[in-house]
Amino acid sequence: QVQVVESGGGLVQPGGSLRLSCVASGTIFSINSMGWYRQAPGKQRELVASITRIGSTNYADSVKGRFTISRDNAKNMVSLQMNSLKPEDTAVYYCRISVNRRDYWGQGTQVTVSS
């Protein structure tokens, strides 16, 4: 069994920062790609950022230069540092971790950017 748990969401003012973290635990033989997605009300879930096992990254155009994804392979952890947050970043953020060649998703964490 594999569990994926996220943390770090919350309410922040425009221009502020938040850091999301996600950890996989359980019976883990291998972890490949990791990623963060988000879903705003009335919209489809979209990719925010992803990172391969060797550290290659990919970002949505809307977050380039503001968000940074990183991973700690020893801790089975992926993080998303979000700076210069905008109201349009408001969404439920989900992490996805590829464990043992299967994708596992976190439960989602709310990020609200509002004054």
mmCIF file with all atom_site columns, N, CA, C and O in Angstrom, residues 12-40:
data_model
loop_
_atom_site.group_PDB
_atom_site.id
_atom_site.type_symbol
_atom_site.label_atom_id
_atom_site.label_alt_id
_atom_site.label_comp_id
_atom_site.label_asym_id
_atom_site.label_entity_id
_atom_site.label_seq_id
_atom_site.pdbx_PDB_ins_code
_atom_site.Cartn_x
_atom_site.Cartn_y
_atom_site.Cartn_z
_atom_site.occupancy
_atom_site.B_iso_or_equiv
_atom_site.pdbx_formal_charge
_atom_site.auth_seq_id
_atom_site.auth_comp_id
_atom_site.auth_asym_id
_atom_site.auth_atom_id
_atom_site.pdbx_PDB_model_num
ATOM 1   N N  . VAL A 1 12 ? -3.431  33.346 1.623   1.00 0.00 ? 12 VAL A N  1
ATOM 2   C CA . VAL A 1 12 ? -2.317  34.279 1.523   1.00 0.00 ? 12 VAL A CA 1
ATOM 3   C C  . VAL A 1 12 ? -2.755  35.483 0.703   1.00 0.00 ? 12 VAL A C  1
ATOM 4   O O  . VAL A 1 12 ? -3.614  35.372 -0.178  1.00 0.00 ? 12 VAL A O  1
ATOM 5   N N  . GLN A 1 13 ? -2.159  36.617 0.994   1.00 0.00 ? 13 GLN A N  1
ATOM 6   C CA . GLN A 1 13 ? -2.467  37.822 0.244   1.00 0.00 ? 13 GLN A CA 1
ATOM 7   C C  . GLN A 1 13 ? -1.744  37.823 -1.099  1.00 0.00 ? 13 GLN A C  1
ATOM 8   O O  . GLN A 1 13 ? -0.693  37.179 -1.246  1.00 0.00 ? 13 GLN A O  1
ATOM 9   N N  . PRO A 1 14 ? -2.277  38.544 -2.071  1.00 0.00 ? 14 PRO A N  1
ATOM 10  C CA . PRO A 1 14 ? -1.577  38.662 -3.358  1.00 0.00 ? 14 PRO A CA 1
ATOM 11  C C  . PRO A 1 14 ? -0.152  39.158 -3.155  1.00 0.00 ? 14 PRO A C  1
ATOM 12  O O  . PRO A 1 14 ? 0.104   40.072 -2.351  1.00 0.00 ? 14 PRO A O  1
ATOM 13  N N  . GLY A 1 15 ? 0.774   38.529 -3.883  1.00 0.00 ? 15 GLY A N  1
ATOM 14  C CA . GLY A 1 15 ? 2.184   38.856 -3.727  1.00 0.00 ? 15 GLY A CA 1
ATOM 15  C C  . GLY A 1 15 ? 2.895   38.027 -2.682  1.00 0.00 ? 15 GLY A C  1
ATOM 16  O O  . GLY A 1 15 ? 4.126   38.074 -2.584  1.00 0.00 ? 15 GLY A O  1
ATOM 17  N N  . GLY A 1 16 ? 2.140   37.266 -1.919  1.00 0.00 ? 16 GLY A N  1
ATOM 18  C CA . GLY A 1 16 ? 2.726   36.451 -0.868  1.00 0.00 ? 16 GLY A CA 1
ATOM 19  C C  . GLY A 1 16 ? 3.273   35.128 -1.381  1.00 0.00 ? 16 GLY A C  1
ATOM 20  O O  . GLY A 1 16 ? 3.271   34.853 -2.586  1.00 0.00 ? 16 GLY A O  1
ATOM 21  N N  . SER A 1 17 ? 3.730   34.307 -0.424  1.00 0.00 ? 17 SER A N  1
ATOM 22  C CA . SER A 1 17 ? 4.350   33.023 -0.751  1.00 0.00 ? 17 SER A CA 1
ATOM 23  C C  . SER A 1 17 ? 3.744   31.908 0.083   1.00 0.00 ? 17 SER A C  1
ATOM 24  O O  . SER A 1 17 ? 3.291   32.131 1.212   1.00 0.00 ? 17 SER A O  1
ATOM 25  N N  . LEU A 1 18 ? 3.768   30.718 -0.482  1.00 0.00 ? 18 LEU A N  1
ATOM 26  C CA . LEU A 1 18 ? 3.401   29.498 0.222   1.00 0.00 ? 18 LEU A CA 1
ATOM 27  C C  . LEU A 1 18 ? 4.301   28.378 -0.270  1.00 0.00 ? 18 LEU A C  1
ATOM 28  O O  . LEU A 1 18 ? 4.783   28.414 -1.408  1.00 0.00 ? 18 LEU A O  1
ATOM 29  N N  . ARG A 1 19 ? 4.478   27.392 0.584   1.00 0.00 ? 19 ARG A N  1
ATOM 30  C CA . ARG A 1 19 ? 5.248   26.208 0.194   1.00 0.00 ? 19 ARG A CA 1
ATOM 31  C C  . ARG A 1 19 ? 4.389   24.983 0.454   1.00 0.00 ? 19 ARG A C  1
ATOM 32  O O  . ARG A 1 19 ? 3.932   24.760 1.574   1.00 0.00 ? 19 ARG A O  1
ATOM 33  N N  . LEU A 1 20 ? 4.201   24.190 -0.594  1.00 0.00 ? 20 LEU A N  1
ATOM 34  C CA . LEU A 1 20 ? 3.472   22.926 -0.485  1.00 0.00 ? 20 LEU A CA 1
ATOM 35  C C  . LEU A 1 20 ? 4.468   21.775 -0.447  1.00 0.00 ? 20 LEU A C  1
ATOM 36  O O  . LEU A 1 20 ? 5.493   21.815 -1.125  1.00 0.00 ? 20 LEU A O  1
ATOM 37  N N  . SER A 1 21 ? 4.132   20.762 0.328   1.00 0.00 ? 21 SER A N  1
ATOM 38  C CA . SER A 1 21 ? 4.962   19.562 0.384   1.00 0.00 ? 21 SER A CA 1
ATOM 39  C C  . SER A 1 21 ? 4.085   18.332 0.248   1.00 0.00 ? 21 SER A C  1
ATOM 40  O O  . SER A 1 21 ? 2.891   18.362 0.595   1.00 0.00 ? 21 SER A O  1
ATOM 41  N N  . CYS A 1 22 ? 4.676   17.259 -0.220  1.00 0.00 ? 22 CYS A N  1
ATOM 42  C CA . CYS A 1 22 ? 3.939   16.018 -0.434  1.00 0.00 ? 22 CYS A CA 1
ATOM 43  C C  . CYS A 1 22 ? 4.907   14.858 -0.206  1.00 0.00 ? 22 CYS A C  1
ATOM 44  O O  . CYS A 1 22 ? 6.017   14.864 -0.746  1.00 0.00 ? 22 CYS A O  1
ATOM 45  N N  . VAL A 1 23 ? 4.472   13.897 0.585   1.00 0.00 ? 23 VAL A N  1
ATOM 46  C CA . VAL A 1 23 ? 5.323   12.763 0.931   1.00 0.00 ? 23 VAL A CA 1
ATOM 47  C C  . VAL A 1 23 ? 4.615   11.458 0.600   1.00 0.00 ? 23 VAL A C  1
ATOM 48  O O  . VAL A 1 23 ? 3.424   11.297 0.915   1.00 0.00 ? 23 VAL A O  1
ATOM 49  N N  . ALA A 1 24 ? 5.345   10.546 0.004   1.00 0.00 ? 24 ALA A N  1
ATOM 50  C CA . ALA A 1 24 ? 4.837   9.201  -0.247  1.00 0.00 ? 24 ALA A CA 1
ATOM 51  C C  . ALA A 1 24 ? 5.396   8.248  0.802   1.00 0.00 ? 24 ALA A C  1
ATOM 52  O O  . ALA A 1 24 ? 6.561   8.349  1.188   1.00 0.00 ? 24 ALA A O  1
ATOM 53  N N  . SER A 1 25 ? 4.541   7.327  1.255   1.00 0.00 ? 25 SER A N  1
ATOM 54  C CA . SER A 1 25 ? 4.980   6.341  2.242   1.00 0.00 ? 25 SER A CA 1
ATOM 55  C C  . SER A 1 25 ? 4.322   4.998  1.940   1.00 0.00 ? 25 SER A C  1
ATOM 56  O O  . SER A 1 25 ? 3.360   4.920  1.177   1.00 0.00 ? 25 SER A O  1
ATOM 57  N N  . GLY A 1 26 ? 4.861   3.956  2.552   1.00 0.00 ? 26 GLY A N  1
ATOM 58  C CA . GLY A 1 26 ? 4.315   2.627  2.332   1.00 0.00 ? 26 GLY A CA 1
ATOM 59  C C  . GLY A 1 26 ? 5.334   1.723  1.670   1.00 0.00 ? 26 GLY A C  1
ATOM 60  O O  . GLY A 1 26 ? 6.537   1.881  1.849   1.00 0.00 ? 26 GLY A O  1
ATOM 61  N N  . THR A 1 27 ? 4.850   0.775  0.883   1.00 0.00 ? 27 THR A N  1
ATOM 62  C CA . THR A 1 27 ? 5.718   -0.186 0.193   1.00 0.00 ? 27 THR A CA 1
ATOM 63  C C  . THR A 1 27 ? 6.203   0.437  -1.108  1.00 0.00 ? 27 THR A C  1
ATOM 64  O O  . THR A 1 27 ? 5.513   0.417  -2.110  1.00 0.00 ? 27 THR A O  1
ATOM 65  N N  . ILE A 1 28 ? 7.413   0.989  -1.059  1.00 0.00 ? 28 ILE A N  1
ATOM 66  C CA . ILE A 1 28 ? 7.956   1.737  -2.200  1.00 0.00 ? 28 ILE A CA 1
ATOM 67  C C  . ILE A 1 28 ? 9.222   1.079  -2.687  1.00 0.00 ? 28 ILE A C  1
ATOM 68  O O  . ILE A 1 28 ? 10.190  0.956  -1.936  1.00 0.00 ? 28 ILE A O  1
ATOM 69  N N  . PHE A 1 29 ? 9.209   0.680  -3.954  1.00 0.00 ? 29 PHE A N  1
ATOM 70  C CA . PHE A 1 29 ? 10.405  0.115  -4.584  1.00 0.00 ? 29 PHE A CA 1
ATOM 71  C C  . PHE A 1 29 ? 11.083  1.135  -5.492  1.00 0.00 ? 29 PHE A C  1
ATOM 72  O O  . PHE A 1 29 ? 12.308  1.130  -5.639  1.00 0.00 ? 29 PHE A O  1
ATOM 73  N N  . SER A 1 30 ? 10.273  1.974  -6.128  1.00 0.00 ? 30 SER A N  1
ATOM 74  C CA . SER A 1 30 ? 10.845  2.989  -7.008  1.00 0.00 ? 30 SER A CA 1
ATOM 75  C C  . SER A 1 30 ? 9.876   4.159  -7.130  1.00 0.00 ? 30 SER A C  1
ATOM 76  O O  . SER A 1 30 ? 8.659   3.990  -7.075  1.00 0.00 ? 30 SER A O  1
ATOM 77  N N  . ILE A 1 31 ? 10.464  5.347  -7.283  1.00 0.00 ? 31 ILE A N  1
ATOM 78  C CA . ILE A 1 31 ? 9.681   6.557  -7.538  1.00 0.00 ? 31 ILE A CA 1
ATOM 79  C C  . ILE A 1 31 ? 10.249  7.228  -8.764  1.00 0.00 ? 31 ILE A C  1
ATOM 80  O O  . ILE A 1 31 ? 11.461  7.452  -8.842  1.00 0.00 ? 31 ILE A O  1
ATOM 81  N N  . ASN A 1 32 ? 9.406   7.524  -9.716  1.00 0.00 ? 32 ASN A N  1
ATOM 82  C CA . ASN A 1 32 ? 9.859   8.202  -10.928 1.00 0.00 ? 32 ASN A CA 1
ATOM 83  C C  . ASN A 1 32 ? 9.405   9.651  -10.909 1.00 0.00 ? 32 ASN A C  1
ATOM 84  O O  . ASN A 1 32 ? 9.809   10.419 -10.057 1.00 0.00 ? 32 ASN A O  1
ATOM 85  N N  . SER A 1 33 ? 8.550   10.039 -11.810 1.00 0.00 ? 33 SER A N  1
ATOM 86  C CA . SER A 1 33 ? 8.195   11.454 -11.891 1.00 0.00 ? 33 SER A CA 1
ATOM 87  C C  . SER A 1 33 ? 7.280   11.871 -10.741 1.00 0.00 ? 33 SER A C  1
ATOM 88  O O  . SER A 1 33 ? 6.557   11.058 -10.160 1.00 0.00 ? 33 SER A O  1
ATOM 89  N N  . MET A 1 34 ? 7.351   13.144 -10.425 1.00 0.00 ? 34 MET A N  1
ATOM 90  C CA . MET A 1 34 ? 6.492   13.764 -9.413  1.00 0.00 ? 34 MET A CA 1
ATOM 91  C C  . MET A 1 34 ? 5.933   15.050 -10.008 1.00 0.00 ? 34 MET A C  1
ATOM 92  O O  . MET A 1 34 ? 6.592   15.677 -10.851 1.00 0.00 ? 34 MET A O  1
ATOM 93  N N  . GLY A 1 35 ? 4.757   15.442 -9.561  1.00 0.00 ? 35 GLY A N  1
ATOM 94  C CA . GLY A 1 35 ? 4.182   16.657 -10.116 1.00 0.00 ? 35 GLY A CA 1
ATOM 95  C C  . GLY A 1 35 ? 3.129   17.276 -9.234  1.00 0.00 ? 35 GLY A C  1
ATOM 96  O O  . GLY A 1 35 ? 2.626   16.641 -8.302  1.00 0.00 ? 35 GLY A O  1
ATOM 97  N N  . TRP A 1 36 ? 2.848   18.532 -9.536  1.00 0.00 ? 36 TRP A N  1
ATOM 98  C CA . TRP A 1 36 ? 1.776   19.265 -8.871  1.00 0.00 ? 36 TRP A CA 1
ATOM 99  C C  . TRP A 1 36 ? 0.761   19.699 -9.922  1.00 0.00 ? 36 TRP A C  1
ATOM 100 O O  . TRP A 1 36 ? 1.135   20.176 -10.993 1.00 0.00 ? 36 TRP A O  1
ATOM 101 N N  . TYR A 1 37 ? -0.501  19.560 -9.577  1.00 0.00 ? 37 TYR A N  1
ATOM 102 C CA . TYR A 1 37 ? -1.601  19.955 -10.434 1.00 0.00 ? 37 TYR A CA 1
ATOM 103 C C  . TYR A 1 37 ? -2.531  20.831 -9.616  1.00 0.00 ? 37 TYR A C  1
ATOM 104 O O  . TYR A 1 37 ? -2.467  20.853 -8.383  1.00 0.00 ? 37 TYR A O  1
ATOM 105 N N  . ARG A 1 38 ? -3.398  21.548 -10.299 1.00 0.00 ? 38 ARG A N  1
ATOM 106 C CA . ARG A 1 38 ? -4.379  22.339 -9.577  1.00 0.00 ? 38 ARG A CA 1
ATOM 107 C C  . ARG A 1 38 ? -5.700  22.352 -10.325 1.00 0.00 ? 38 ARG A C  1
ATOM 108 O O  . ARG A 1 38 ? -5.742  22.180 -11.543 1.00 0.00 ? 38 ARG A O  1
ATOM 109 N N  . GLN A 1 39 ? -6.756  22.565 -9.559  1.00 0.00 ? 39 GLN A N  1
ATOM 110 C CA . GLN A 1 39 ? -8.088  22.635 -10.136 1.00 0.00 ? 39 GLN A CA 1
ATOM 111 C C  . GLN A 1 39 ? -8.861  23.759 -9.466  1.00 0.00 ? 39 GLN A C  1
ATOM 112 O O  . GLN A 1 39 ? -9.114  23.714 -8.259  1.00 0.00 ? 39 GLN A O  1
ATOM 113 N N  . ALA A 1 40 ? -9.189  24.760 -10.268 1.00 0.00 ? 40 ALA A N  1
ATOM 114 C CA . ALA A 1 40 ? -9.993  25.877 -9.793  1.00 0.00 ? 40 ALA A CA 1
ATOM 115 C C  . ALA A 1 40 ? -11.474 25.552 -10.018 1.00 0.00 ? 40 ALA A C  1
ATOM 116 O O  . ALA A 1 40 ? -11.805 24.722 -10.871 1.00 0.00 ? 40 ALA A O  1
#
